[in-house]
PDB file of C-alpha atoms in Angstrom:
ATOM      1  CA  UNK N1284     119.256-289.400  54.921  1.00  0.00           C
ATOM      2  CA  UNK N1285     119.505-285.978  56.113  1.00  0.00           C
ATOM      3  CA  UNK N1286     117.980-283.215  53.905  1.00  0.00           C
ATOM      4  CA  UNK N1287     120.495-280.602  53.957  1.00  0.00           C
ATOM      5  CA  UNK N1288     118.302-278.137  51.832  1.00  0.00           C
ATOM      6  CA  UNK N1289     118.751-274.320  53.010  1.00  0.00           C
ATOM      7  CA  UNK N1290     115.270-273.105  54.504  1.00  0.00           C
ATOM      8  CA  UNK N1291     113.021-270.954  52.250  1.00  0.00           C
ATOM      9  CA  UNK N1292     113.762-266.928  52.350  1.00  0.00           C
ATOM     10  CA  UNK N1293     110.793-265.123  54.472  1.00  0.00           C
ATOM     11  CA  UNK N1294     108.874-262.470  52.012  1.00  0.00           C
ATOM     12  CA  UNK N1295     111.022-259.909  54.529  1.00  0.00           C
ATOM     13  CA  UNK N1296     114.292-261.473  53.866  1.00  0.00           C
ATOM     14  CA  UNK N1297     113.957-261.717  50.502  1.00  0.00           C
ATOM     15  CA  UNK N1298     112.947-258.336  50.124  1.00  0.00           C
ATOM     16  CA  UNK N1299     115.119-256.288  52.663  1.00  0.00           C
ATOM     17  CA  UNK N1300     112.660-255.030  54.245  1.00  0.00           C
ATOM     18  CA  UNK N1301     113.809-252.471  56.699  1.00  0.00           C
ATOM     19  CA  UNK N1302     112.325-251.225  59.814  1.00  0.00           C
ATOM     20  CA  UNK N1303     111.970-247.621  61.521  1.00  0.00           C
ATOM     21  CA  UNK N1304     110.709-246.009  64.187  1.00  0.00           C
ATOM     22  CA  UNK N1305     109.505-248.077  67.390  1.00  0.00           C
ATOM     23  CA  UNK N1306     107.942-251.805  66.734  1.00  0.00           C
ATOM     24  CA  UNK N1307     104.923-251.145  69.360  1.00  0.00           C
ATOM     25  CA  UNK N1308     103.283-247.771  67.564  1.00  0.00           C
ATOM     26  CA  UNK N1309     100.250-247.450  66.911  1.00  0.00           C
ATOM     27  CA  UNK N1310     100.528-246.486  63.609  1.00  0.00           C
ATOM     28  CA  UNK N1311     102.340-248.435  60.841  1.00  0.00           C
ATOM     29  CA  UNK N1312     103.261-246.788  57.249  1.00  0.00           C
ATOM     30  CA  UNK N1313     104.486-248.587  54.358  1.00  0.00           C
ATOM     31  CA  UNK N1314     106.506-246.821  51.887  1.00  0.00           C
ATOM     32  CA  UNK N1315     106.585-248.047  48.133  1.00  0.00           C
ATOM     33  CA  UNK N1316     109.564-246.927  46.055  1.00  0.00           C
ATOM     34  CA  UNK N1317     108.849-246.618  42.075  1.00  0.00           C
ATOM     35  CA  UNK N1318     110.820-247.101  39.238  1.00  0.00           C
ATOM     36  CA  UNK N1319     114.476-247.118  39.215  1.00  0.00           C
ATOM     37  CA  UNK N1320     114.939-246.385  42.583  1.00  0.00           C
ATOM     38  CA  UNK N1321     115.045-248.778  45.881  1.00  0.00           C
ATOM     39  CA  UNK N1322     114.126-248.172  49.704  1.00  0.00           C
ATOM     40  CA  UNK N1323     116.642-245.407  50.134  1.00  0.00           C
ATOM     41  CA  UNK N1324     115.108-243.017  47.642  1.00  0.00           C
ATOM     42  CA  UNK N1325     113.030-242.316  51.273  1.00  0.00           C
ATOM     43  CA  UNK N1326     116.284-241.405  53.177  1.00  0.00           C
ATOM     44  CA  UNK N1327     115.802-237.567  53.291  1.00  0.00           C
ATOM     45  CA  UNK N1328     111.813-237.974  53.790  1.00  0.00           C
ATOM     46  CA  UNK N1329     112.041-240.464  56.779  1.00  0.00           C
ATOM     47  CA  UNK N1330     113.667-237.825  59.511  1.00  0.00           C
ATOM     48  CA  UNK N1331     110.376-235.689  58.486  1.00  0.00           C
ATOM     49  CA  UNK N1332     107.898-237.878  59.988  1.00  0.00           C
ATOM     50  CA  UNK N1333     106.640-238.027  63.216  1.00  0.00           C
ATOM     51  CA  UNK N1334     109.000-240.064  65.059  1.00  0.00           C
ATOM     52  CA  UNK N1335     106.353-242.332  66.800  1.00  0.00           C
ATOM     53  CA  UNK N1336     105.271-243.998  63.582  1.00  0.00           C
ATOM     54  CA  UNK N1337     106.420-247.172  62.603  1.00  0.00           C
ATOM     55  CA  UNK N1338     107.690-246.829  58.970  1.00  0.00           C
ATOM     56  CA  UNK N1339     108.273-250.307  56.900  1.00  0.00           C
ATOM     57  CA  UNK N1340     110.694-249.858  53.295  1.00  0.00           C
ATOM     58  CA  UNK N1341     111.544-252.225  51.017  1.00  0.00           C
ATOM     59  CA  UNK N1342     113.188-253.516  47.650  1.00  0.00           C
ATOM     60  CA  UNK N1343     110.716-254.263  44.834  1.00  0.00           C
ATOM     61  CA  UNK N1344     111.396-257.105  43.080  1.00  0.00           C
ATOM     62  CA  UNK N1345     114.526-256.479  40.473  1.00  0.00           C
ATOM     63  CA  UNK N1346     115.738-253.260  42.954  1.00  0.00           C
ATOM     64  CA  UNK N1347     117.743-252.650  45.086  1.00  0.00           C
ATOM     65  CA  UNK N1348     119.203-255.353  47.351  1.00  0.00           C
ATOM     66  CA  UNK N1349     115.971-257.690  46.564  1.00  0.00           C
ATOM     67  CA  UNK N1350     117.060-261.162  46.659  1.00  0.00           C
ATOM     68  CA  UNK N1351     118.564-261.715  42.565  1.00  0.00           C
ATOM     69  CA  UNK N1352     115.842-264.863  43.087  1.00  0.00           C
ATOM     70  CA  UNK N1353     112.936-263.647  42.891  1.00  0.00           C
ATOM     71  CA  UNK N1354     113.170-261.297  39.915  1.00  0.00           C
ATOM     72  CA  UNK N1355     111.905-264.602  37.348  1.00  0.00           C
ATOM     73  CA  UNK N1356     111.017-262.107  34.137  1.00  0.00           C
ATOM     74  CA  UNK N1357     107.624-263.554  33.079  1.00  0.00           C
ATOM     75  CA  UNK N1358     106.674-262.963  36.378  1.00  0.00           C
ATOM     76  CA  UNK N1359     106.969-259.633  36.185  1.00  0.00           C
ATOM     77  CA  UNK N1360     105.969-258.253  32.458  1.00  0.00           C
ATOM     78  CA  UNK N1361     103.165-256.608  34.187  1.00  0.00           C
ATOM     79  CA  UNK N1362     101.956-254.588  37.510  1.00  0.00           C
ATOM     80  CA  UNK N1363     100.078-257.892  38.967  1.00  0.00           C
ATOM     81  CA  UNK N1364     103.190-259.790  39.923  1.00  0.00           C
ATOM     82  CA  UNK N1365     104.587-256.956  41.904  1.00  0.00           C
ATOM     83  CA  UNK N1366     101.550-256.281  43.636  1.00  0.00           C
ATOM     84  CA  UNK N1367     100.970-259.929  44.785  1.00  0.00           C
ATOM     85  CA  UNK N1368     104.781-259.563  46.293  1.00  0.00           C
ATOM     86  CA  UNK N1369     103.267-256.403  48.485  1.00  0.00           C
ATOM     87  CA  UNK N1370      99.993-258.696  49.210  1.00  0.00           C
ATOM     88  CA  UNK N1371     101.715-260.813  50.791  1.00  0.00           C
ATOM     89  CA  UNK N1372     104.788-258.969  51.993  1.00  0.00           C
ATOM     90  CA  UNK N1373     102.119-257.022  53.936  1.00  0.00           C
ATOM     91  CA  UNK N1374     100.242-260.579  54.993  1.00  0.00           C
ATOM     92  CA  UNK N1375     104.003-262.042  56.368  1.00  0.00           C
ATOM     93  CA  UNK N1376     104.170-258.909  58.339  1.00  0.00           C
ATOM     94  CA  UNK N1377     100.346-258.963  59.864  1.00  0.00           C
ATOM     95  CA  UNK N1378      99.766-255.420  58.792  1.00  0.00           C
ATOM     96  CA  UNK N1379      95.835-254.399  59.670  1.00  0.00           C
ATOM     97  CA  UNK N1380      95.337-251.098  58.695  1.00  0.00           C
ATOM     98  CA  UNK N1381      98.858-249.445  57.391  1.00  0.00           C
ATOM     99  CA  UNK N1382      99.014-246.550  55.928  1.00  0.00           C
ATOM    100  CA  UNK N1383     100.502-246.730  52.177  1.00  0.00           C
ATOM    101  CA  UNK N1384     103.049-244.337  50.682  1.00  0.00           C
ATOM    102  CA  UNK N1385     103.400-245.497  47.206  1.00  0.00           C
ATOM    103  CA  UNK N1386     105.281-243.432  44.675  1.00  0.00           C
ATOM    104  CA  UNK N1387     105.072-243.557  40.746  1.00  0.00           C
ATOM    105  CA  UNK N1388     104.643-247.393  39.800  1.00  0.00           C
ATOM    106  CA  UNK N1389     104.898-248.272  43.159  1.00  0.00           C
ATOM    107  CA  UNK N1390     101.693-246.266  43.874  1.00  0.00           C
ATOM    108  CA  UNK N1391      99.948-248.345  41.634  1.00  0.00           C
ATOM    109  CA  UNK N1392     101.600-251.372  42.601  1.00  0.00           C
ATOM    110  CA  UNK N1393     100.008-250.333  46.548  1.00  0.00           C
ATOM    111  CA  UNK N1394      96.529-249.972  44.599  1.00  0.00           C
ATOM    112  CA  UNK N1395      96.699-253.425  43.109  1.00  0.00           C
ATOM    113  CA  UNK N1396      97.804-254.942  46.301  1.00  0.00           C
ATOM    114  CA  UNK N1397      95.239-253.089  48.361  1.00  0.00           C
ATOM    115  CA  UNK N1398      92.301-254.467  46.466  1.00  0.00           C
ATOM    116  CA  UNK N1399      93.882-257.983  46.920  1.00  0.00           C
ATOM    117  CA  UNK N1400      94.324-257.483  50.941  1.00  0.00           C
ATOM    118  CA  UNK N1401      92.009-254.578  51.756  1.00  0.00           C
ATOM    119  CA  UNK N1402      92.136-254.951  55.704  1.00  0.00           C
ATOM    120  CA  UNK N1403      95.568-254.536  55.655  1.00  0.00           C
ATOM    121  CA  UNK N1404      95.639-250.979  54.442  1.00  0.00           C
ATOM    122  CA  UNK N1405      93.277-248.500  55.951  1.00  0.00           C
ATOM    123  CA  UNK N1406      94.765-245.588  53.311  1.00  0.00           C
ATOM    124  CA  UNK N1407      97.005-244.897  50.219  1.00  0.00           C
ATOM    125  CA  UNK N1408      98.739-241.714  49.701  1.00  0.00           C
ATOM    126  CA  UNK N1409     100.063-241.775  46.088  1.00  0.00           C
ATOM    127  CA  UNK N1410     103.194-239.507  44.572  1.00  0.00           C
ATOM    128  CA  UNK N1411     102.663-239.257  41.086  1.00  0.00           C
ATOM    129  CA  UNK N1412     100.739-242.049  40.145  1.00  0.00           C
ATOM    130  CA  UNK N1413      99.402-243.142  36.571  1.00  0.00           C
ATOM    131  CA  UNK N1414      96.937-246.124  35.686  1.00  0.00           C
ATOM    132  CA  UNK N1415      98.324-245.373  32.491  1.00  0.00           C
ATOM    133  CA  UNK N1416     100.649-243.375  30.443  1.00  0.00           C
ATOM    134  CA  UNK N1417      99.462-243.915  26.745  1.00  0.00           C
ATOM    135  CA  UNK N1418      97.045-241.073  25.680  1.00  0.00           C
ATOM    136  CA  UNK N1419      93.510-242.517  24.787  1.00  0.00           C
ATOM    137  CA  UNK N1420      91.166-240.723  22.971  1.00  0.00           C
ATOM    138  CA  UNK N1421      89.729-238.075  26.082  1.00  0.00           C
ATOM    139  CA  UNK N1422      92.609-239.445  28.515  1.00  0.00           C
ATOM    140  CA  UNK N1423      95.932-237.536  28.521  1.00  0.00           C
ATOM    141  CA  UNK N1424      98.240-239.587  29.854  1.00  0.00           C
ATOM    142  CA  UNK N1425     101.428-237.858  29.004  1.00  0.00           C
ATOM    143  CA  UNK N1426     102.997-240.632  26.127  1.00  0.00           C
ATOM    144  CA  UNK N1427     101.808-241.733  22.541  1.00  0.00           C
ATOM    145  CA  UNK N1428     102.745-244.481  20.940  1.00  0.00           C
ATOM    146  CA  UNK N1429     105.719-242.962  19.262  1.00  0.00           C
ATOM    147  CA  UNK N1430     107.145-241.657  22.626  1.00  0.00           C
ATOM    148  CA  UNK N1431     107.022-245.174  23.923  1.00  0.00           C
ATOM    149  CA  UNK N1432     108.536-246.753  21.726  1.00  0.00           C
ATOM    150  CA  UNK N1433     111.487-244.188  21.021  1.00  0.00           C
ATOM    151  CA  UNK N1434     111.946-244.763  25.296  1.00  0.00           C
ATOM    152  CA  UNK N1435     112.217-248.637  24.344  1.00  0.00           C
ATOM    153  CA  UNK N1436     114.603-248.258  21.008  1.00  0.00           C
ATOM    154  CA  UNK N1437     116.876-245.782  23.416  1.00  0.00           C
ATOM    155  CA  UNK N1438     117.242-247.984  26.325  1.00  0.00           C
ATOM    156  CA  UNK N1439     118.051-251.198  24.774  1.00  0.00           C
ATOM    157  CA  UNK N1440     120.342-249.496  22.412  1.00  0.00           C
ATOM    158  CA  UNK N1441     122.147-248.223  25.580  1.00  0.00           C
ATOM    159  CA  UNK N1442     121.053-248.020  28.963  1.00  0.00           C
ATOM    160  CA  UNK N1443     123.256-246.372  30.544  1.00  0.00           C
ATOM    161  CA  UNK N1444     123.519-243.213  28.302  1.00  0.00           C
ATOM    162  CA  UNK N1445     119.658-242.933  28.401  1.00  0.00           C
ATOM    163  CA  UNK N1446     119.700-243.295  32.118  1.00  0.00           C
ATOM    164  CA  UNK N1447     121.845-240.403  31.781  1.00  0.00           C
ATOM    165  CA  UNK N1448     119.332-238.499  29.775  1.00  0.00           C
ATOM    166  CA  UNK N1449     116.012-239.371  31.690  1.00  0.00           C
ATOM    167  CA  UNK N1450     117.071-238.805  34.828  1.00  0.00           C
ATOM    168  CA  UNK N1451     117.166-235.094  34.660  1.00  0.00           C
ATOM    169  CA  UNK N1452     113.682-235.071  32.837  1.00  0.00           C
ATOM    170  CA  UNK N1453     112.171-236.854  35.373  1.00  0.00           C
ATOM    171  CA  UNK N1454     114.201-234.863  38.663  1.00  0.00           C
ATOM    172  CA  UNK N1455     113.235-231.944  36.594  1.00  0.00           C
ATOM    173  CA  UNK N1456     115.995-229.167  35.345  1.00  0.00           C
ATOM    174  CA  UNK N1457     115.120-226.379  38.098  1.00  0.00           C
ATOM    175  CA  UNK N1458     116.461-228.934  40.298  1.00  0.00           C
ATOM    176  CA  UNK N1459     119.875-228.680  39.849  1.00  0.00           C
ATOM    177  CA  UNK N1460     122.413-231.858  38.024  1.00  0.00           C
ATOM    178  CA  UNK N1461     123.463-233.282  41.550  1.00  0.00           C
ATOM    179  CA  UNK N1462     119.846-234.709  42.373  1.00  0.00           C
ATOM    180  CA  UNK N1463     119.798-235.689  38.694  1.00  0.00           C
ATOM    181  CA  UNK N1464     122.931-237.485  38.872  1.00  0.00           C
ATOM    182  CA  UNK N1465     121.698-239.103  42.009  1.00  0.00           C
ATOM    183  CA  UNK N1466     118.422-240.281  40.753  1.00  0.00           C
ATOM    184  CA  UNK N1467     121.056-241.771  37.108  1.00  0.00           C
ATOM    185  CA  UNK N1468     122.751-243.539  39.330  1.00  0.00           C
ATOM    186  CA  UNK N1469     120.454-245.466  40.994  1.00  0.00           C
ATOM    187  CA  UNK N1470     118.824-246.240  37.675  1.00  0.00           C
ATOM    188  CA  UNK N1471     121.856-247.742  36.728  1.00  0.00           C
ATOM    189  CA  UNK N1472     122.383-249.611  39.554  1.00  0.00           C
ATOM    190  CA  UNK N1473     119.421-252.143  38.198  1.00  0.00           C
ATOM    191  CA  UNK N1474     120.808-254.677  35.947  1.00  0.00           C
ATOM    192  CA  UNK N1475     119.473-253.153  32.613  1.00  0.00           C
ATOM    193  CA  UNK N1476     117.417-256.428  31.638  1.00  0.00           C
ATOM    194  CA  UNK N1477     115.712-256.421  34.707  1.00  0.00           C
ATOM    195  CA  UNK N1478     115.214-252.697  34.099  1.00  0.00           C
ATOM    196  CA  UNK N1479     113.705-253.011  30.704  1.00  0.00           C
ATOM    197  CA  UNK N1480     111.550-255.436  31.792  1.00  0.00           C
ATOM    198  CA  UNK N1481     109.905-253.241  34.391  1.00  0.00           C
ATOM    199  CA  UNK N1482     110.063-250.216  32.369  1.00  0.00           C
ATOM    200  CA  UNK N1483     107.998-252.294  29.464  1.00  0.00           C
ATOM    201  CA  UNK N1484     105.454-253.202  32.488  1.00  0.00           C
ATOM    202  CA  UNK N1485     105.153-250.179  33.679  1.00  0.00           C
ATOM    203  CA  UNK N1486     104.525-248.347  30.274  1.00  0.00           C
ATOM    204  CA  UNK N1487     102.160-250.784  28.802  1.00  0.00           C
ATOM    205  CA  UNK N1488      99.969-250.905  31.910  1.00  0.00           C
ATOM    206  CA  UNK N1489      96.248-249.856  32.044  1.00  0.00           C
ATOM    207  CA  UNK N1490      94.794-250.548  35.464  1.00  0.00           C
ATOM    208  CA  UNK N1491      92.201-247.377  35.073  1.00  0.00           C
ATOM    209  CA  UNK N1492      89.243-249.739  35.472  1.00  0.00           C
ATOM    210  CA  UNK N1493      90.758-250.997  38.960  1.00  0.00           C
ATOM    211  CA  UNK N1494      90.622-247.784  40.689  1.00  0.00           C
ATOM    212  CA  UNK N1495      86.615-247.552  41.087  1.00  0.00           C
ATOM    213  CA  UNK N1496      86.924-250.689  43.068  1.00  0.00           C
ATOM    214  CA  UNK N1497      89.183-249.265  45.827  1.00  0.00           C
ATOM    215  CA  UNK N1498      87.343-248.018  48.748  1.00  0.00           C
ATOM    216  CA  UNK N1499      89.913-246.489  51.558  1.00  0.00           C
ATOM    217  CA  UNK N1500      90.516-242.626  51.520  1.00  0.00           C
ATOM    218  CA  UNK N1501      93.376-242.008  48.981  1.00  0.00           C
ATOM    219  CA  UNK N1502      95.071-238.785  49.217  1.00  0.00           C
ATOM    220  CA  UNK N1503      97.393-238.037  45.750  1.00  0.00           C
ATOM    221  CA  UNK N1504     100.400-235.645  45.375  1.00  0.00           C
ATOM    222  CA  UNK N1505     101.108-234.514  42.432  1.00  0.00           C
ATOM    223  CA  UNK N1506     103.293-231.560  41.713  1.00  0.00           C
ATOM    224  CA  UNK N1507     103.001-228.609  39.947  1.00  0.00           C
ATOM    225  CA  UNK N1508     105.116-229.931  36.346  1.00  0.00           C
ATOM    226  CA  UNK N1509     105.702-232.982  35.858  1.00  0.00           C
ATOM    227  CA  UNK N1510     106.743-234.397  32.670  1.00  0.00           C
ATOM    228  CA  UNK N1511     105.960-238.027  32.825  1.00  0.00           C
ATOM    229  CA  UNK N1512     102.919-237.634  34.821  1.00  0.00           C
ATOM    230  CA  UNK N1513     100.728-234.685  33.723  1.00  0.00           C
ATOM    231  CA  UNK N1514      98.432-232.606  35.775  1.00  0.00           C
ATOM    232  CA  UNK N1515      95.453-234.196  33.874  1.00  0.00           C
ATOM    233  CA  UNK N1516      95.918-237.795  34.834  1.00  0.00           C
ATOM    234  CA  UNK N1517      96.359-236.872  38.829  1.00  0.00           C
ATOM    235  CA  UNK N1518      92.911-234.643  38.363  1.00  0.00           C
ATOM    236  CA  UNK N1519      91.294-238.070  36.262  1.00  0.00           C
ATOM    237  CA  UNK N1520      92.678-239.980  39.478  1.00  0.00           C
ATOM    238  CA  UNK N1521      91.029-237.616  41.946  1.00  0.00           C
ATOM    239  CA  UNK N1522      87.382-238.070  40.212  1.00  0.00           C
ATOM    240  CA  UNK N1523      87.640-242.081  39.328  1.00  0.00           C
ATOM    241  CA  UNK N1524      88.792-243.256  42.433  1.00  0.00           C
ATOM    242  CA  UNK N1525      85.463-243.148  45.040  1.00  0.00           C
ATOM    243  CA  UNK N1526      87.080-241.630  48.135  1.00  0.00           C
ATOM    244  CA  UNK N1527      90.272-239.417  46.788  1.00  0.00           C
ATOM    245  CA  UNK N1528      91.930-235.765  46.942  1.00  0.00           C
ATOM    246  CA  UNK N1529      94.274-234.346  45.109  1.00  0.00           C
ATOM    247  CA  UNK N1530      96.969-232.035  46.564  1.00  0.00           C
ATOM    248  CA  UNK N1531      99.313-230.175  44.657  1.00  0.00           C
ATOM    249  CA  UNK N1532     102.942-229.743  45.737  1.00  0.00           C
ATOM    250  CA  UNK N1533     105.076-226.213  45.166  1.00  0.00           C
ATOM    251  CA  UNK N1534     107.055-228.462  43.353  1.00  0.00           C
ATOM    252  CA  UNK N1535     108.892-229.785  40.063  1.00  0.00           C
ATOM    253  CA  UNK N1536     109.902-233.262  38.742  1.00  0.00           C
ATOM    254  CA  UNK N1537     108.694-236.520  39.333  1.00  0.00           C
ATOM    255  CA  UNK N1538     110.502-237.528  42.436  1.00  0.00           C
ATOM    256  CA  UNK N1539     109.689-234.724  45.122  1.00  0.00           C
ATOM    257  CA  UNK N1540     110.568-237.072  48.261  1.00  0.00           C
ATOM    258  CA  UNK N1541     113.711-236.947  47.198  1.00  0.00           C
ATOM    259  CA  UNK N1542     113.290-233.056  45.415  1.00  0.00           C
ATOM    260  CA  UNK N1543     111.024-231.809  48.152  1.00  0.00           C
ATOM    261  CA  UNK N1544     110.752-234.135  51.033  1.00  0.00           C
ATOM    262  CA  UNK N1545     109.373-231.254  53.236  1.00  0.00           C
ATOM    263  CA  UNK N1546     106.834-230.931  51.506  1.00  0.00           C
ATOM    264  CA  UNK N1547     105.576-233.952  50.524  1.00  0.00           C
ATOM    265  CA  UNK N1548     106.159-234.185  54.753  1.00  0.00           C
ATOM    266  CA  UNK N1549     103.823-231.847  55.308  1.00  0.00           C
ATOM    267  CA  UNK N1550     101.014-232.969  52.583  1.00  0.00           C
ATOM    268  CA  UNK N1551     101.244-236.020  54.647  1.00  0.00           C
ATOM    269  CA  UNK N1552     101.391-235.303  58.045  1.00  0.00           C
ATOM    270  CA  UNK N1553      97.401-235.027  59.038  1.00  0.00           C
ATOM    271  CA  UNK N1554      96.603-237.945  56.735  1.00  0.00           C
ATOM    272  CA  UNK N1555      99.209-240.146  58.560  1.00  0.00           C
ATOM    273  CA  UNK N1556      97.418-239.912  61.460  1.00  0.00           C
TER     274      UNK N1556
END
């Protein structure tokens, strides 16, 4: 009897993953959305790199037009099961020695996956990243307990409207309501179950003891106010992890690729090559 079952997604399939630039350069970079956004968060930062790189994006699991399959929740109630989907996106697409653009959670998700499959990443550039966002005793990460859970009691009460609020605290008010309506939207566009679920890994995540084990040069970008990532945590970043430095953007908000792609262009143009 013939078996008529369809033939298993490829980690690319499954995850959109979207190619740019020309498929013989000799330089590959992998860009890593973050939270509540997908692979075109990078549309007004791709036309600012150098044309002869080969650029990968993607959808993170729950995002974007990720296969619905492979968001299963329990796999994802923390970092690790996003960062083996990168390990072995980046193994099904025989990367040796990418470059990786990771932004908020997705940074850390590219840290986590980088320790996993180290010779396919030669670097890490991270947009504000956090190993954590809770405040513990001399860490400042940005969020005490209270603040975390009044995020959690908002957003299941009703996503939508606090989609509505965050997103212009985390585009950051100087920079006008149309990127902040932008930035709402595509937080809305995530089912809000799937959302919660990441939000919840995300928030409860501690990965500070992982970043002493990562050994490529890691360049972070961080701008000048930011109100879910504070200054502090990019500077603890820049002295825990062994080979980092810490650049600071003439910038606001959370999200400068899509606030201030040229310069988050520039900060990256020497250490993409």
């Amino acid at each position: 009897m013939l078996n008529l079952a369809p033939e298993p997604k490829s980690p690319q399939a499954l995850h959109r993953v979207t190619l740019h630039g020309p498929a013989d350069a000799a330089r590959t970079v992998l860009l890593v959305h973050g939270f509540g956004t997908d692979q075109t968060i990078w549309h007004d930062l791709l036309p600012l790199l150098d044309p002869a790189l080969r650029v990968i994006t993607y959808d993170q699991a729950g995002c974007g037009q990720c296969d619905p399959s492979v968001f299963v929740q329990h796999h994802y109630l923390n970092l690790h099961g996003f960062a083996k989907d990168l390990a072995t996106l980046a193994q099904s697409l025989d990367l040796r020695d990418a470059i990786l653009v990771g932004h908020s959670f997705g940074a850390m998700v590219g840290v986590l996956a980088a320790l996993q499959v180290p010779a396919c990443f030669s670097r890490l550039a991270l947009i504000g990243a956090s190993p954590r966002y809770l405040d513990d005793g001399d860490y400042h990460g940005g969020f005490q307990e209270q603040d975390i859970e009044q995020v959690y009691r908002m957003a299941m009460a009703n996503y939508s409207g606090w989609a509505d609020a965050y997103a212009p605290v985390a585009v950051g008010q100087a920079n006008g309501p149309d990127l902040a309506e932008r930035f709402a939207r595509s937080l809305k566009a995530i089912p809000p179950e799937r959302a919660l679920t990441i939000l919840c890994a995300i928030l409860q995540s501690d990965h500070r003891q992982s970043l002493p084990q990562l050994k490529q040069p890691v360049r972070i970008l961080q701008t000048q106010r930011d109100s879910l990532v504070p200054l502090p945590v990019a500077e603890y970043m820049a002295r825990t992890l062994p080979h980092a430095e810490l650049r600071l953007l003439d910038a606001q908000g959370h999200l400068p690729h899509l606030t201030a792609p040229d310069q988050v262009a520039a900060a990256l143009r020497d250490f993409l090559h």
